[in-house]
Tab-separated table of C-alpha atoms and ligand atoms in Angstrom:
chain	number	residue	atom	x	y	z
A	1	UNK	CA	0.000	0.000	0.000
A	2	UNK	CA	2.712	2.463	1.103
A	3	UNK	CA	4.870	1.337	-1.803
A	4	UNK	CA	2.026	2.022	-4.203
A	5	UNK	CA	1.543	5.506	-2.729
A	6	UNK	CA	5.284	6.321	-2.926
A	7	UNK	CA	5.374	5.094	-6.517
A	8	UNK	CA	2.476	7.383	-7.360
A	9	UNK	CA	4.223	10.407	-5.769
A	10	UNK	CA	7.464	9.477	-7.533
A	11	UNK	CA	5.737	9.145	-10.909
A	12	UNK	CA	3.978	12.482	-10.440
A	13	UNK	CA	7.333	14.140	-9.657
A	14	UNK	CA	8.936	12.550	-12.686
A	15	UNK	CA	6.083	13.704	-14.889
A	16	UNK	CA	6.413	17.250	-13.455
A	17	UNK	CA	10.150	17.154	-14.217
A	18	UNK	CA	9.500	16.028	-17.789
A	19	UNK	CA	6.916	18.822	-18.196
A	20	UNK	CA	9.325	21.444	-16.877
A	21	UNK	CA	12.098	20.310	-19.140
A	22	UNK	CA	9.678	20.286	-22.056
A	23	UNK	CA	8.493	23.821	-21.233
A	24	UNK	CA	12.082	24.982	-20.989
A	25	UNK	CA	12.939	23.326	-24.287
A	26	UNK	CA	9.988	25.088	-25.913
A	27	UNK	CA	11.168	28.548	-24.915
A	28	UNK	CA	14.777	27.909	-25.858
A	29	UNK	CA	13.857	29.033	-29.329
A	30	UNK	CA	13.297	32.597	-28.213
A	31	UNK	CA	15.378	32.847	-25.034
A	32	UNK	CA	19.098	32.634	-24.508
A	33	UNK	CA	19.890	29.815	-22.109
A	34	UNK	CA	22.759	30.694	-19.817
A	35	UNK	CA	24.204	27.737	-17.873
A	36	UNK	CA	25.611	27.953	-14.323
A	37	UNK	CA	29.218	27.815	-15.444
A	38	UNK	CA	28.631	30.930	-17.533
A	39	UNK	CA	26.473	33.093	-15.269
A	40	UNK	CA	28.388	32.008	-12.134
A	41	UNK	CA	25.566	32.911	-9.752
A	42	UNK	CA	26.646	32.422	-6.150
A	43	UNK	CA	24.013	30.012	-4.829
A	44	UNK	CA	24.632	31.015	-1.231
A	45	UNK	CA	23.050	34.394	-2.037
A	46	UNK	CA	19.738	32.732	-2.983
A	47	UNK	CA	17.031	32.608	-0.345
A	48	UNK	CA	16.049	29.069	0.623
A	49	UNK	CA	12.425	30.294	0.804
A	50	UNK	CA	12.544	31.213	-2.900
A	51	UNK	CA	13.997	27.811	-3.759
A	52	UNK	CA	11.344	26.010	-1.676
A	53	UNK	CA	8.619	28.034	-3.405
A	54	UNK	CA	9.898	26.988	-6.851
A	55	UNK	CA	10.205	23.368	-5.684
A	56	UNK	CA	6.645	23.370	-4.341
A	57	UNK	CA	5.308	24.593	-7.673
A	58	UNK	CA	7.504	22.208	-9.685
A	59	UNK	CA	6.294	19.276	-7.609
A	60	UNK	CA	2.707	20.291	-8.276
A	61	UNK	CA	3.441	20.181	-12.004
A	62	UNK	CA	3.896	23.908	-12.699
A	63	UNK	CA	6.750	25.958	-14.124
A	64	UNK	CA	8.403	28.321	-11.640
A	65	UNK	CA	11.364	30.655	-11.854
A	66	UNK	CA	13.092	33.186	-9.639
A	67	UNK	CA	12.681	36.374	-11.598
A	68	UNK	CA	13.199	40.106	-11.800
A	69	UNK	CA	15.475	42.173	-9.624
A	70	UNK	CA	16.684	39.134	-7.691
A	71	UNK	CA	18.298	37.543	-10.790
A	72	UNK	CA	19.706	40.926	-11.847
A	73	UNK	CA	21.280	41.387	-8.402
A	74	UNK	CA	22.618	37.806	-8.380
A	75	UNK	CA	24.337	38.469	-11.722
A	76	UNK	CA	25.857	41.560	-10.136
A	77	UNK	CA	26.978	39.291	-7.269
A	78	UNK	CA	25.006	41.244	-4.697
A	79	UNK	CA	22.487	39.924	-2.204
A	80	UNK	CA	18.926	40.581	-3.449
A	81	UNK	CA	16.665	42.594	-1.136
A	82	UNK	CA	13.657	40.431	-1.972
A	83	UNK	CA	12.819	37.438	-4.144
A	84	UNK	CA	10.010	37.137	-6.653
A	85	UNK	CA	8.852	33.960	-8.341
A	86	UNK	CA	6.978	33.760	-11.640
A	87	UNK	CA	4.890	30.762	-12.583
A	88	UNK	CA	2.279	29.486	-15.016
A	89	UNK	CA	0.046	28.565	-12.062
A	90	UNK	CA	-2.863	30.975	-11.567
A	91	UNK	CA	-3.196	32.702	-8.167
A	92	UNK	CA	-5.808	30.236	-6.848
A	93	UNK	CA	-3.594	27.300	-7.891
A	94	UNK	CA	-0.566	28.783	-6.139
A	95	UNK	CA	-2.683	29.389	-3.057
A	96	UNK	CA	-3.683	25.701	-3.008
A	97	UNK	CA	-0.050	24.522	-3.162
A	98	UNK	CA	1.133	26.464	-0.099
A	99	UNK	CA	-0.471	26.245	3.314
A	100	UNK	CA	0.870	29.594	4.424
A	101	UNK	CA	-0.107	31.833	1.533
A	102	UNK	CA	-2.628	34.505	0.630
A	103	UNK	CA	-3.851	36.114	-2.579
A	104	UNK	CA	-3.330	39.878	-2.617
A	105	UNK	CA	-3.857	42.851	-4.962
A	106	UNK	CA	-6.617	43.923	-7.279
A	107	UNK	CA	-4.797	45.843	-9.968
A	108	UNK	CA	-2.202	43.078	-10.152
A	109	UNK	CA	-3.287	39.870	-8.392
A	110	UNK	CA	-0.513	37.781	-6.921
A	111	UNK	CA	0.210	35.426	-4.045
A	112	UNK	CA	2.329	35.951	-0.954
A	113	UNK	CA	3.904	32.715	0.219
A	114	UNK	CA	5.193	32.918	3.786
A	115	UNK	CA	8.193	31.000	5.086
A	116	UNK	CA	8.938	32.054	8.654
A	117	UNK	CA	9.641	35.769	8.495
A	118	UNK	CA	10.301	35.761	4.778
A	119	UNK	CA	7.606	36.335	2.169
A	120	UNK	CA	8.010	35.319	-1.457
A	121	UNK	CA	5.883	37.144	-3.997
A	122	UNK	CA	4.551	34.741	-6.622
A	123	UNK	CA	3.051	36.192	-9.788
A	124	UNK	CA	1.407	34.378	-12.666
A	125	UNK	CA	2.972	34.984	-16.099
A	126	UNK	CA	1.327	38.121	-17.509
A	127	UNK	CA	0.069	38.129	-21.099
A	128	UNK	CA	-0.674	40.666	-23.810
A	129	UNK	CA	-3.659	42.937	-23.390
A	130	UNK	CA	-4.817	42.098	-26.916
A	131	UNK	CA	-5.942	38.691	-25.661
A	132	UNK	CA	-8.689	40.469	-23.704
A	133	UNK	CA	-11.348	38.598	-25.653
A	134	UNK	CA	-10.444	35.375	-23.921
A	135	UNK	CA	-12.611	35.585	-20.810
A	136	UNK	CA	-10.830	32.814	-18.983
A	137	UNK	CA	-7.567	34.672	-19.116
A	138	UNK	CA	-8.433	37.265	-16.496
A	139	UNK	CA	-9.195	40.977	-16.703
A	140	UNK	CA	-7.401	44.139	-17.623
A	141	UNK	CA	-8.215	47.783	-18.128
A	142	UNK	CA	-6.449	50.846	-19.439
A	143	UNK	CA	-7.397	54.543	-19.043
A	144	UNK	CA	-7.451	57.266	-21.723
A	145	UNK	CA	-3.769	58.128	-21.382
A	146	UNK	CA	-2.812	54.459	-21.812
A	147	UNK	CA	-2.173	53.856	-18.099
A	148	UNK	CA	-2.829	50.263	-17.082
A	149	UNK	CA	-5.405	50.211	-14.297
A	150	UNK	CA	-5.661	46.446	-13.963
A	151	UNK	CA	-3.310	43.823	-15.305
A	152	UNK	CA	-4.707	40.369	-14.746
A	153	UNK	CA	-4.385	38.778	-18.145
A	154	UNK	CA	-2.280	35.672	-17.921
A	155	UNK	CA	0.019	34.420	-20.636
A	156	UNK	CA	3.150	32.439	-21.448
A	157	UNK	CA	6.640	32.821	-20.043
A	158	UNK	CA	7.636	34.646	-23.193
A	159	UNK	CA	4.680	37.073	-22.875
A	160	UNK	CA	5.633	37.678	-19.265
A	161	UNK	CA	9.160	38.690	-20.236
A	162	UNK	CA	7.798	41.360	-22.634
A	163	UNK	CA	5.591	42.841	-19.886
A	164	UNK	CA	8.523	43.455	-17.521
A	165	UNK	CA	10.080	46.917	-17.443
A	166	UNK	CA	13.834	46.697	-18.094
A	167	UNK	CA	15.883	44.057	-19.903
A	168	UNK	CA	17.874	43.484	-16.700
A	169	UNK	CA	14.605	42.675	-14.913
A	170	UNK	CA	13.417	40.086	-17.443
A	171	UNK	CA	15.739	37.241	-16.479
A	172	UNK	CA	14.408	33.895	-15.230
A	173	UNK	CA	16.413	31.525	-13.053
A	174	UNK	CA	15.351	27.928	-12.591
A	175	UNK	CA	16.881	26.686	-9.316
A	176	UNK	CA	16.515	23.086	-10.437
A	177	UNK	CA	18.432	23.330	-13.726
A	178	UNK	CA	20.423	26.384	-12.540
A	179	UNK	CA	19.784	27.840	-15.975
A	180	UNK	CA	19.066	31.535	-16.617
A	181	UNK	CA	16.606	32.265	-19.426
A	182	UNK	CA	17.203	35.610	-21.099
A	183	UNK	CA	14.650	36.908	-23.625
A	184	UNK	CA	15.838	40.485	-24.103
A	185	UNK	CA	19.601	40.413	-23.797
A	186	UNK	CA	19.325	41.433	-20.167
A	187	UNK	CA	22.439	39.554	-19.062
A	188	UNK	CA	24.568	41.485	-21.580
A	189	UNK	CA	23.026	44.787	-20.413
A	190	UNK	CA	23.732	43.909	-16.777
A	191	UNK	CA	27.329	43.193	-17.734
A	192	UNK	CA	27.557	46.539	-19.545
A	193	UNK	CA	25.724	48.127	-16.606
A	194	UNK	CA	22.942	49.540	-18.760
A	195	UNK	CA	19.312	49.962	-17.799
A	196	UNK	CA	17.263	49.578	-20.963
A	197	UNK	CA	13.480	49.618	-21.330
A	198	UNK	CA	11.878	46.663	-23.099
A	199	UNK	CA	9.829	47.861	-26.095
A	200	UNK	CA	8.980	51.463	-26.913
A	201	UNK	CA	9.874	53.609	-23.863
A	202	UNK	CA	7.119	56.197	-24.463
A	203	UNK	CA	4.379	53.534	-24.568
A	204	UNK	CA	5.829	51.764	-21.545
A	205	UNK	CA	5.905	54.995	-19.485
A	206	UNK	CA	2.357	55.794	-20.583
A	207	UNK	CA	1.244	52.331	-19.457
A	208	UNK	CA	2.825	52.923	-16.064
A	209	UNK	CA	4.487	56.272	-15.241
A	210	UNK	CA	5.989	54.750	-12.075
A	211	UNK	CA	8.522	53.141	-14.410
A	212	UNK	CA	10.190	56.577	-14.690
A	213	UNK	CA	10.806	56.569	-10.943
A	214	UNK	CA	11.945	52.951	-11.083
A	215	UNK	CA	14.501	53.876	-13.762
A	216	UNK	CA	15.887	56.583	-11.470
A	217	UNK	CA	15.891	54.406	-8.366
A	218	UNK	CA	17.491	51.361	-10.007
A	219	UNK	CA	20.130	53.364	-11.812
A	220	UNK	CA	21.061	55.149	-8.554
A	221	UNK	CA	20.997	51.991	-6.469
A	222	UNK	CA	22.923	49.730	-8.837
A	223	UNK	CA	25.102	52.302	-10.550
A	224	UNK	CA	23.526	51.442	-13.927
A	225	UNK	CA	23.463	53.989	-16.712
A	226	UNK	CA	20.032	54.662	-18.170
A	227	UNK	CA	20.168	53.902	-21.884
A	228	UNK	CA	19.735	56.988	-24.104
A	229	UNK	CA	16.435	55.967	-25.716
A	230	UNK	CA	15.074	54.955	-22.312
A	231	UNK	CA	16.089	58.269	-20.777
A	232	UNK	CA	15.090	60.627	-23.597
A	233	UNK	CA	11.292	60.772	-23.087
A	234	UNK	CA	11.361	61.044	-19.279
A	235	UNK	CA	11.550	64.834	-18.944
A	236	UNK	CA	8.700	65.269	-21.434
A	237	UNK	CA	6.486	62.661	-19.786
A	238	UNK	CA	7.187	63.706	-16.157
A	239	UNK	CA	3.683	65.152	-15.812
A	240	UNK	CA	2.175	61.680	-16.216
A	241	UNK	CA	3.132	61.105	-12.587
A	242	UNK	CA	0.319	63.455	-11.537
A	243	UNK	CA	-2.123	60.830	-12.728
A	244	UNK	CA	-0.754	58.031	-10.552
A	245	UNK	CA	-2.722	57.182	-7.375
A	246	UNK	CA	-1.048	58.926	-4.396
A	247	UNK	CA	-0.645	55.687	-2.425
A	248	UNK	CA	1.346	54.007	-5.234
A	249	UNK	CA	3.514	57.070	-5.501
A	250	UNK	CA	4.154	56.935	-1.776
A	251	UNK	CA	5.271	53.283	-1.919
A	252	UNK	CA	7.682	54.020	-4.753
A	253	UNK	CA	9.099	57.157	-3.134
A	254	UNK	CA	9.591	55.269	0.109
A	255	UNK	CA	11.566	52.585	-1.755
A	256	UNK	CA	13.599	55.340	-3.394
A	257	UNK	CA	14.403	57.130	-0.132
A	258	UNK	CA	15.174	53.905	1.750
A	259	UNK	CA	17.335	52.405	-1.010
A	260	UNK	CA	20.565	53.505	0.676
A	261	UNK	CA	21.103	55.761	-2.348
A	262	UNK	CA	18.642	58.541	-1.645
A	263	UNK	CA	21.112	61.344	-2.409
A	264	UNK	CA	21.945	59.993	-5.865
A	265	UNK	CA	18.260	59.317	-6.470
A	266	UNK	CA	17.283	62.917	-5.629
A	267	UNK	CA	20.075	64.200	-7.847
A	268	UNK	CA	18.880	62.081	-10.774
A	269	UNK	CA	15.239	63.034	-10.080
A	270	UNK	CA	16.271	66.669	-10.366
A	271	UNK	CA	18.305	66.059	-13.511
A	272	UNK	CA	15.286	64.365	-15.078
A	273	UNK	CA	12.875	67.073	-13.819
A	274	UNK	CA	10.866	64.406	-12.049
A	275	UNK	CA	10.928	65.992	-8.608
A	276	UNK	CA	8.268	68.613	-9.356
A	277	UNK	CA	5.061	67.914	-7.584
A	278	UNK	CA	6.116	64.656	-5.909
A	279	UNK	CA	6.570	66.251	-2.549
A	280	UNK	CA	4.946	69.637	-2.954
A	281	UNK	CA	7.528	72.301	-3.267
A	282	UNK	CA	10.405	69.877	-2.731
A	283	UNK	CA	11.971	71.742	-5.610
A	284	UNK	CA	11.396	75.044	-3.798
A	285	UNK	CA	12.859	73.643	-0.578
A	286	UNK	CA	15.856	72.381	-2.514
A	287	UNK	CA	16.384	75.766	-4.068
A	288	UNK	CA	16.624	77.564	-0.694
A	289	UNK	CA	20.162	77.084	0.670
A	290	UNK	CA	18.988	76.276	4.217
A	291	UNK	CA	16.234	73.934	3.033
A	292	UNK	CA	18.544	72.116	0.647
A	293	UNK	CA	21.232	71.717	3.284
A	294	UNK	CA	18.728	70.292	5.750
A	295	UNK	CA	17.157	67.809	3.290
A	296	UNK	CA	20.530	66.661	1.965
A	297	UNK	CA	21.894	66.151	5.487
A	298	UNK	CA	18.796	64.139	6.372
A	299	UNK	CA	19.107	61.964	3.271
A	300	UNK	CA	22.810	61.405	3.879
A	301	UNK	CA	21.986	60.383	7.422
A	302	UNK	CA	19.355	57.893	6.104
A	303	UNK	CA	21.756	56.509	3.465
A	304	UNK	CA	24.473	55.996	6.102
A	305	UNK	CA	22.080	54.163	8.414
A	306	UNK	CA	20.768	51.863	5.654
A	307	UNK	CA	24.240	51.109	4.340
A	308	UNK	CA	25.365	50.228	7.882
A	309	UNK	CA	22.526	47.671	8.017
A	310	UNK	CA	20.421	49.776	10.423
A	311	UNK	CA	16.754	50.529	9.970
A	312	UNK	CA	15.419	53.957	9.152
A	313	UNK	CA	12.108	55.312	10.304
A	314	UNK	CA	9.901	56.641	7.470
A	315	UNK	CA	8.221	59.084	9.914
A	316	UNK	CA	11.606	60.652	10.565
A	317	UNK	CA	12.438	60.759	6.888
A	318	UNK	CA	9.216	62.452	5.795
A	319	UNK	CA	9.372	64.779	8.795
A	320	UNK	CA	12.739	66.017	7.504
A	321	UNK	CA	11.584	66.347	3.899
A	322	UNK	CA	8.622	68.510	4.862
A	323	UNK	CA	10.114	70.472	7.798
A	324	UNK	CA	10.930	73.618	5.851
A	325	UNK	CA	7.389	73.602	4.525
A	326	UNK	CA	6.138	73.512	8.107
A	327	UNK	CA	8.472	76.384	9.072
A	328	UNK	CA	7.101	78.436	6.217
A	329	UNK	CA	3.467	77.683	6.989
A	330	UNK	CA	4.057	78.422	10.703
A	331	UNK	CA	4.889	82.126	10.187
A	332	UNK	CA	1.457	83.474	9.168
A	333	UNK	CA	-0.297	81.414	11.855
A	334	UNK	CA	2.037	82.830	14.529
A	335	UNK	CA	0.584	86.273	13.833
A	336	UNK	CA	-2.882	85.064	14.653
A	337	UNK	CA	-2.420	82.727	17.578
A	338	UNK	CA	0.131	81.586	20.184
A	339	UNK	CA	3.245	79.712	18.984
A	340	UNK	CA	2.224	76.142	19.727
A	341	UNK	CA	-1.324	76.157	18.335
A	342	UNK	CA	0.168	77.953	15.313
A	343	UNK	CA	2.662	75.108	14.855
A	344	UNK	CA	-0.118	72.501	15.009
A	345	UNK	CA	-2.088	74.464	12.444
A	346	UNK	CA	0.952	74.630	10.141
A	347	UNK	CA	1.549	70.877	10.505
A	348	UNK	CA	-2.040	70.145	9.497
A	349	UNK	CA	-1.797	72.467	6.494
A	350	UNK	CA	1.362	70.789	5.215
A	351	UNK	CA	0.094	67.238	5.695
A	352	UNK	CA	-3.181	68.101	3.954
A	353	UNK	CA	-1.422	69.725	1.013
A	354	UNK	CA	0.983	66.792	0.749
A	355	UNK	CA	-1.799	64.183	0.728
A	356	UNK	CA	-3.118	65.543	-2.583
A	357	UNK	CA	-0.007	64.331	-4.391
A	358	UNK	CA	1.498	61.590	-2.363
A	359	UNK	CA	-0.441	60.095	0.516
A	360	UNK	CA	1.879	59.465	3.430
A	361	UNK	CA	0.421	56.524	5.369
A	362	UNK	CA	-1.427	57.560	8.512
A	363	UNK	CA	0.816	55.482	10.711
A	364	UNK	CA	3.768	57.613	9.606
A	365	UNK	CA	1.889	60.921	9.790
A	366	UNK	CA	1.344	60.671	13.548
A	367	UNK	CA	5.056	59.957	14.089
A	368	UNK	CA	6.011	62.892	11.886
A	369	UNK	CA	3.749	65.257	13.788
A	370	UNK	CA	5.147	64.117	17.125
A	371	UNK	CA	8.697	64.836	15.969
A	372	UNK	CA	7.702	68.300	14.731
A	373	UNK	CA	5.632	69.151	17.807
A	374	UNK	CA	8.567	68.344	20.111
A	375	UNK	CA	10.968	70.757	18.394
A	376	UNK	CA	10.085	73.969	20.304
A	377	UNK	CA	10.613	72.065	23.568
A	378	UNK	CA	14.359	71.739	22.858
A	379	UNK	CA	14.674	75.485	23.309
A	380	UNK	CA	13.335	75.301	26.850
A	381	UNK	CA	16.248	74.394	29.069
A	382	UNK	CA	15.093	75.483	32.515
A	383	UNK	CA	12.948	74.061	35.281
A	384	UNK	CA	11.408	70.628	34.977
A	385	UNK	CA	10.708	70.744	31.262
A	386	UNK	CA	13.962	69.186	29.947
A	387	UNK	CA	13.364	66.144	32.180
A	388	UNK	CA	9.895	65.672	30.716
A	389	UNK	CA	11.237	65.874	27.178
A	390	UNK	CA	14.028	63.390	27.889
A	391	UNK	CA	11.476	60.866	29.161
A	392	UNK	CA	9.297	61.158	26.035
A	393	UNK	CA	9.017	57.892	24.051
A	394	UNK	CA	9.983	59.678	20.827
A	395	UNK	CA	12.834	61.638	22.392
A	396	UNK	CA	15.559	59.913	20.382
A	397	UNK	CA	13.996	60.639	16.988
A	398	UNK	CA	13.157	64.229	17.958
A	399	UNK	CA	16.719	64.716	19.278
A	400	UNK	CA	18.297	63.390	16.052
A	401	UNK	CA	15.992	65.711	14.133
A	402	UNK	CA	17.023	68.684	16.285
A	403	UNK	CA	20.725	67.850	15.705
A	404	UNK	CA	20.108	68.033	11.951
A	405	UNK	CA	18.528	71.456	12.450
A	406	UNK	CA	21.693	72.563	14.266
A	407	UNK	CA	23.968	71.049	11.631
A	408	UNK	CA	22.104	72.800	8.831
A	409	UNK	CA	22.464	76.162	10.589
A	410	UNK	CA	18.804	76.608	11.462
A	411	UNK	CA	19.414	76.323	15.239
A	412	UNK	CA	22.486	77.475	17.217
A	413	UNK	CA	24.935	74.563	17.593
A	414	UNK	CA	25.166	75.018	21.373
A	415	UNK	CA	21.559	73.831	21.799
A	416	UNK	CA	22.458	70.470	20.279
A	417	UNK	CA	25.640	70.223	22.389
A	418	UNK	CA	23.687	71.081	25.541
A	419	UNK	CA	21.174	68.270	24.956
A	420	UNK	CA	23.884	65.734	24.123
A	421	UNK	CA	25.643	66.489	27.436
A	422	UNK	CA	22.390	66.718	29.373
A	423	UNK	CA	21.183	63.275	28.226
A	424	UNK	CA	24.471	61.628	29.294
A	425	UNK	CA	24.853	63.480	32.603
A	426	UNK	CA	24.123	62.235	36.110
A	427	UNK	CA	21.265	63.721	38.032
A	428	UNK	CA	23.213	66.458	40.001
A	429	UNK	CA	25.082	67.527	36.871
A	430	UNK	CA	21.775	67.802	35.035
A	431	UNK	CA	20.383	70.080	37.750
A	432	UNK	CA	23.504	72.244	37.532
A	433	UNK	CA	23.122	72.537	33.762
A	434	UNK	CA	19.620	73.986	33.854
A	435	UNK	CA	19.430	77.556	32.632
A	436	UNK	CA	17.816	80.271	34.737
A	437	UNK	CA	14.186	80.676	33.972
A	438	UNK	CA	14.184	83.841	31.880
A	439	UNK	CA	10.907	83.331	30.119
A	440	UNK	CA	7.842	85.333	31.067
A	441	UNK	CA	6.825	84.337	34.543
A	442	UNK	CA	3.762	82.230	34.655
A	443	UNK	CA	1.140	84.242	36.389
A	444	UNK	CA	-0.430	82.283	39.124
A	445	UNK	CA	-4.100	82.462	38.987
A	446	UNK	CA	-5.373	83.643	42.298
A	447	UNK	CA	-7.956	81.423	43.713
A	448	UNK	CA	-11.096	83.397	44.252
A	449	UNK	CA	-11.668	83.985	47.910
A	450	UNK	CA	-14.026	81.507	49.309
A	451	UNK	CA	-17.357	83.047	50.015
A	452	UNK	CA	-18.640	82.074	53.387
A	453	UNK	CA	-21.255	79.459	52.890
A	454	UNK	CA	-24.781	79.950	54.118
A	455	UNK	CA	-24.084	77.466	56.833
A	456	UNK	CA	-21.056	79.472	58.062
A	457	UNK	CA	-23.051	82.725	57.892
A	458	UNK	CA	-25.846	81.296	59.821
A	459	UNK	CA	-23.483	79.958	62.487
A	460	UNK	CA	-21.973	83.408	63.160
B	501	ATP	P1	14.360	45.918	-6.014
B	501	ATP	O1	15.772	45.478	-6.009
B	501	ATP	O2	14.191	47.281	-5.510
B	501	ATP	O3	13.407	44.937	-5.375
B	501	ATP	P2	13.045	45.066	-8.421
B	501	ATP	O4	13.336	45.319	-9.867
B	501	ATP	O5	13.176	43.656	-7.958
B	501	ATP	O6	13.973	46.023	-7.573
B	501	ATP	P3	10.354	44.884	-7.530
B	501	ATP	O7	9.407	45.957	-7.168
B	501	ATP	O8	10.760	43.899	-6.493
B	501	ATP	O9	11.616	45.619	-8.112
B	501	ATP	O10	9.743	44.150	-8.781
B	501	ATP	C1	10.112	42.822	-9.178
B	501	ATP	C2	10.069	42.691	-10.694
B	501	ATP	O11	8.750	42.928	-11.183
B	501	ATP	C3	10.931	43.703	-11.450
B	501	ATP	O12	12.266	43.288	-11.532
B	501	ATP	C4	10.252	43.734	-12.808
B	501	ATP	O13	10.579	42.608	-13.579
B	501	ATP	C5	8.789	43.623	-12.423
B	501	ATP	N1	8.185	44.947	-12.235
B	501	ATP	C6	8.025	45.635	-11.082
B	501	ATP	N2	7.412	46.801	-11.280
B	501	ATP	C7	7.145	46.872	-12.600
B	501	ATP	C8	6.518	47.823	-13.438
B	501	ATP	N3	6.040	48.942	-12.931
B	501	ATP	N4	6.419	47.542	-14.765
B	501	ATP	C9	6.898	46.385	-15.268
B	501	ATP	N5	7.517	45.464	-14.546
B	501	ATP	C10	7.637	45.675	-13.224
B	502	MG	MG1	12.668	42.962	-6.014
């Protein structure tokens, strides 16, 4: 009985293997096949979760490849940030193969397969939009400017390669055969360190304007040169970004700022005239010497942290990018109300204005506001107030932010030095450091004299 069962499993595996090899043979016609001894991918850089995902799909009789940026990074001998798998299995079929998985997305349906703390994104091969007539092949829609709103038409491996953005991102690695399939000369472009759009760049940017930001981010992150024809239309098409949903723009900008190459990315964004309107008036901030210095220092600080393997808090990052906007909006409010309510009003104005273009997630907005709201408290260095600030749960982020303000010349440097010493000092030293209270004395409200109660009156 057991033998019969094992035989059945074995036969199914063998059949799956034959099918995979057949599928791979079929695409050889159009793809270059690069064997392990030629591509020399270091297998220790490949996530075991990605390999297990491919194996699971292979064993169930499907094709599955590690694809996209992961293969590009492996060819560059660097450790990929994340791993994506492409397969001919449809989302529901992938979901059935893996116990710990879920189908996500509407615009682009795919499956997240979870292995411990790692998640592998599995997408079904995408097909051409022309095959829309075939109802069983999913749904797609495009708006008037050619932007793809939904992309759920499935196709062959070859179709999938055409739908990817850059040649370097259209490489498919089969962990079983260790072969890389290359449909668009991506491996040669990676070697030459060129980022080249697949197909006609104008059409591809119209389909998805985010690809312009991806070109900037990937070229900054990987040191790839954007090919001339790929680069040429960007400046002219920059306005297409206004049409992209603010939440998608936020995700892409976050990736860009947290890539460890934010400074280069901002420089390329400016060269390509893509920075207008992404963060309102980022271009204006960057044109004021103090604003530019502050933003650049903040981005350098973020790059250094990421490159040292530390995390970086998006609330902090966006708080720095928008701080000079808050300072500007604060001024007119100060004329109409006390300092602190005026600051809160300015913060609300800036966040509201920002949300029209690029919606910063709510969970980051509250952190940003806390960092901003704590800034005036660093200037109060007398009495009990510094102790309260030091004990605040967001003190560290607000302190780092204040140091950047000092470094950029917005605040006197001695304020930063004072807080650094104060935080490290022992209790008596801290008391000795406190400045005399020179601010306007708080007027004590006199308690109104107690009127004698009726009872007291009557007892007299
Ligand atoms: P990173 O190293 O930042 O992860 P990546 O190229 O892997 O870069 P992902 O967002 O992980 O970026 O996307 C995985 C793959 O999906 C890409 O390599 C590309 O093949 C494809 N892809 C992603 N976004 C697009 C897009 N907007 N248009 C076409 N293909 C895309
Ligand atoms: Mg990736």
